[in-house]
Amino acid sequence: MSSSLKQGQFIGSLDCGTTSVRFIIFNQYADILAQHQVEFPQYYPNPGWHEHDADEIQEHADKCIEEATGALEAAGWAKESVKAIGVTNQRETTVAWSRKTGKPLCKAIVWADSRTKNTVAHYETKLKDTGIQVSPGVWKKGQDGIDALRNITGLPLSTYFSAIKLRWMIDNYPDVHKAHEVDDLLFGTVESWVAYNLLGGVQKNVHISEVTNASRTLLLNTATLQWEPSLLEFFQLRESILPKLVSTSEVYGNIAYGPLAGVPIGGLVGDQQAALIGNKCLTQGEAKCTYGTGAFLLFCTGGEIVESKHGLLSTVAYQAGPNSKPVYALEGSIAVAGSAVKWLRDSMQIIETAADINTLAAREKDTGGVYFVTAFSGLLAPYWDPGAAGLLIGISQYTNPSHIARATLEANAFQTRAIIESMKLDSGSDLKYLKVDGGMTNGDLAMEVLADIGGFSVIRPEMRESTALGSAICAGAAIKLFGWDLSKPETLAEVNTKGNREFTSQLSEVERSARWKNWQRAVERSREWEEGVDAEA
């Protein structure tokens, strides 16, 4: 190490998203000192299929760590200044690899992939007719079975969750089937795969899964934070394929190679929970929404599991350490947010860059009566209708590309409001403001539209890498750096406080209600378009 380089105290965050990997190095105030980001290939081999190559994700992760560390040193700081790293990841995306070789057995199935509709239908029938064994000799089936599954996991049966994707892999890929039969299969979500590799791969065989990610598999009992034997039996999965469960903030081991060899990994957390932490929504009643490829709204419910009666999911928000009690959240997921903007850019070619949507939409003061239900792969919360189809309605000869651009921004806002309406009903509390982050929030118009249609204040921080920041906070807290403590939100008071901007609604309540009513009519017309696919709620 060159003696001319300064020593500091920094935290790294490896953010493995749906389309790119980035590594960001933060100081204690969440100022970014160095970063590197690389997009990785997306594979769409059949309609409704969406795959990643797990090896490519790992290669890109290694490259980002190397480049960002190089940039830190170029800026005059020693790489030894990075005291720990956190990892955050796209959730539900399912990786199957070999215990013997440490290599993936097939492409990873991405969270948004909808190939498993028939697998879902099969297990819906099984739940109805056979049910699940909730305790020795006690079976729940039909509606009782559906309720029992919800009570255990907080989730419905859906193409979205990992156990369904894993079951499809075992049933459809001979290599995965064989590995399951001979006990050579390791299953994990992306944090599990990345940690396995960073901590030494097949030599060390550290096979772990963090609880917020595990809570998205349909295999975790969210009350006990243990894998649920009755669900392994239901999905016919061997227990030995499962990772060891760990908390959101603890030291899991040290990086085995590369420029940060020897540095501890101290935080693992699913991307949406990471954004909740990064936005410091750590106490009951606080909410954030991340607008990336999809959009994900989390509402912190504190130490209690709030069971949703209105189409939302109960999920683990974080567990501050191995001996800490979990904190829970209600979650609403929108499958299509930024990907609708990408569709306008790449498929429809009515904008050249994603940022152009705001400029194009600003040319008109409204949508000219156009509503866009962006159900490209069905609808998630609060509708849960895999058979819904994308719908542009209200088109006339008057309609122009600006109206469609604006309708795309409004679709995002309407779906956010639909989730918030459900959250209000479930939690019994009103939402005063929504903290936001993610690529779509860069546009002021998009945020104005969100405040107008939602009828609440939207708060946007200047530094919007909230997901990466969340995993950095977890890692910092694990090694007790900067006095950070996840169970004491006041210890994070100085993190990311610069340049918050608030957007407030400028629409009249009459106008807002009229548009909301029309949106609901549009959604009804989009539903159950694909025949033979039942809505799940």
Coordinates of N, CA, C and O in Angstrom, one line a residue, residues 2 12 60 93 181 191 205 264 276 289 291 346 417 423 431 486 519:
S2 N 0.6 2.2 -0.9 CA 1.4 3.4 -1.0 C 1.1 4.3 0.3 O 0.0 4.5 0.7
G12 N -18.7 -0.4 2.1 CA -19.0 -0.8 0.7 C -20.4 -1.4 0.6 O -20.8 -2.1 1.5
H60 N -19.7 -9.9 -12.9 CA -20.0 -8.4 -12.9 C -19.8 -7.8 -11.5 O -19.3 -6.7 -11.3
T93 N -35.6 -14.1 -7.3 CA -34.8 -14.7 -8.4 C -34.1 -15.9 -7.9 O -33.4 -15.8 -6.8
E181 N -32.3 -35.3 -6.5 CA -32.4 -36.7 -6.2 C -31.2 -37.2 -5.4 O -31.3 -38.0 -4.5
E191 N -28.6 -13.2 -3.1 CA -27.7 -12.9 -2.0 C -27.0 -14.1 -1.5 O -25.8 -14.1 -1.1
N205 N -17.8 -23.5 1.2 CA -19.2 -24.0 1.2 C -20.1 -23.2 2.2 O -20.8 -23.9 3.0
P264 N -14.8 -8.0 6.1 CA -16.0 -8.8 6.4 C -17.2 -8.4 5.6 O -17.3 -7.2 5.2
L276 N -35.9 0.3 2.4 CA -36.7 0.8 3.6 C -35.7 1.2 4.7 O -35.8 2.3 5.3
C289 N -41.3 3.9 -1.3 CA -41.5 3.2 -2.5 C -40.3 3.4 -3.4 O -39.8 4.5 -3.6
Y291 N -38.9 2.9 -7.2 CA -39.3 2.8 -8.5 C -38.1 2.4 -9.4 O -37.4 3.3 -9.9
D346 N -37.6 1.3 -26.1 CA -37.0 0.2 -27.0 C -38.0 -0.4 -28.0 O -37.6 -0.6 -29.1
R417 N -51.1 4.3 -5.6 CA -52.2 4.6 -4.8 C -53.1 3.4 -4.4 O -53.6 3.3 -3.3
M423 N -53.1 -0.5 2.2 CA -52.3 -0.3 3.4 C -53.1 0.4 4.5 O -53.0 0.1 5.7
L431 N -51.4 7.7 5.5 CA -50.1 7.9 5.1 C -49.9 9.4 4.9 O -50.6 10.0 4.1
L486 N -29.2 -0.6 14.1 CA -30.5 -0.7 13.4 C -31.6 -0.7 14.4 O -32.7 -0.2 14.1
W519 N -59.5 4.9 -13.5 CA -58.4 4.0 -13.5 C -59.0 2.6 -13.1 O -58.6 1.6 -13.7

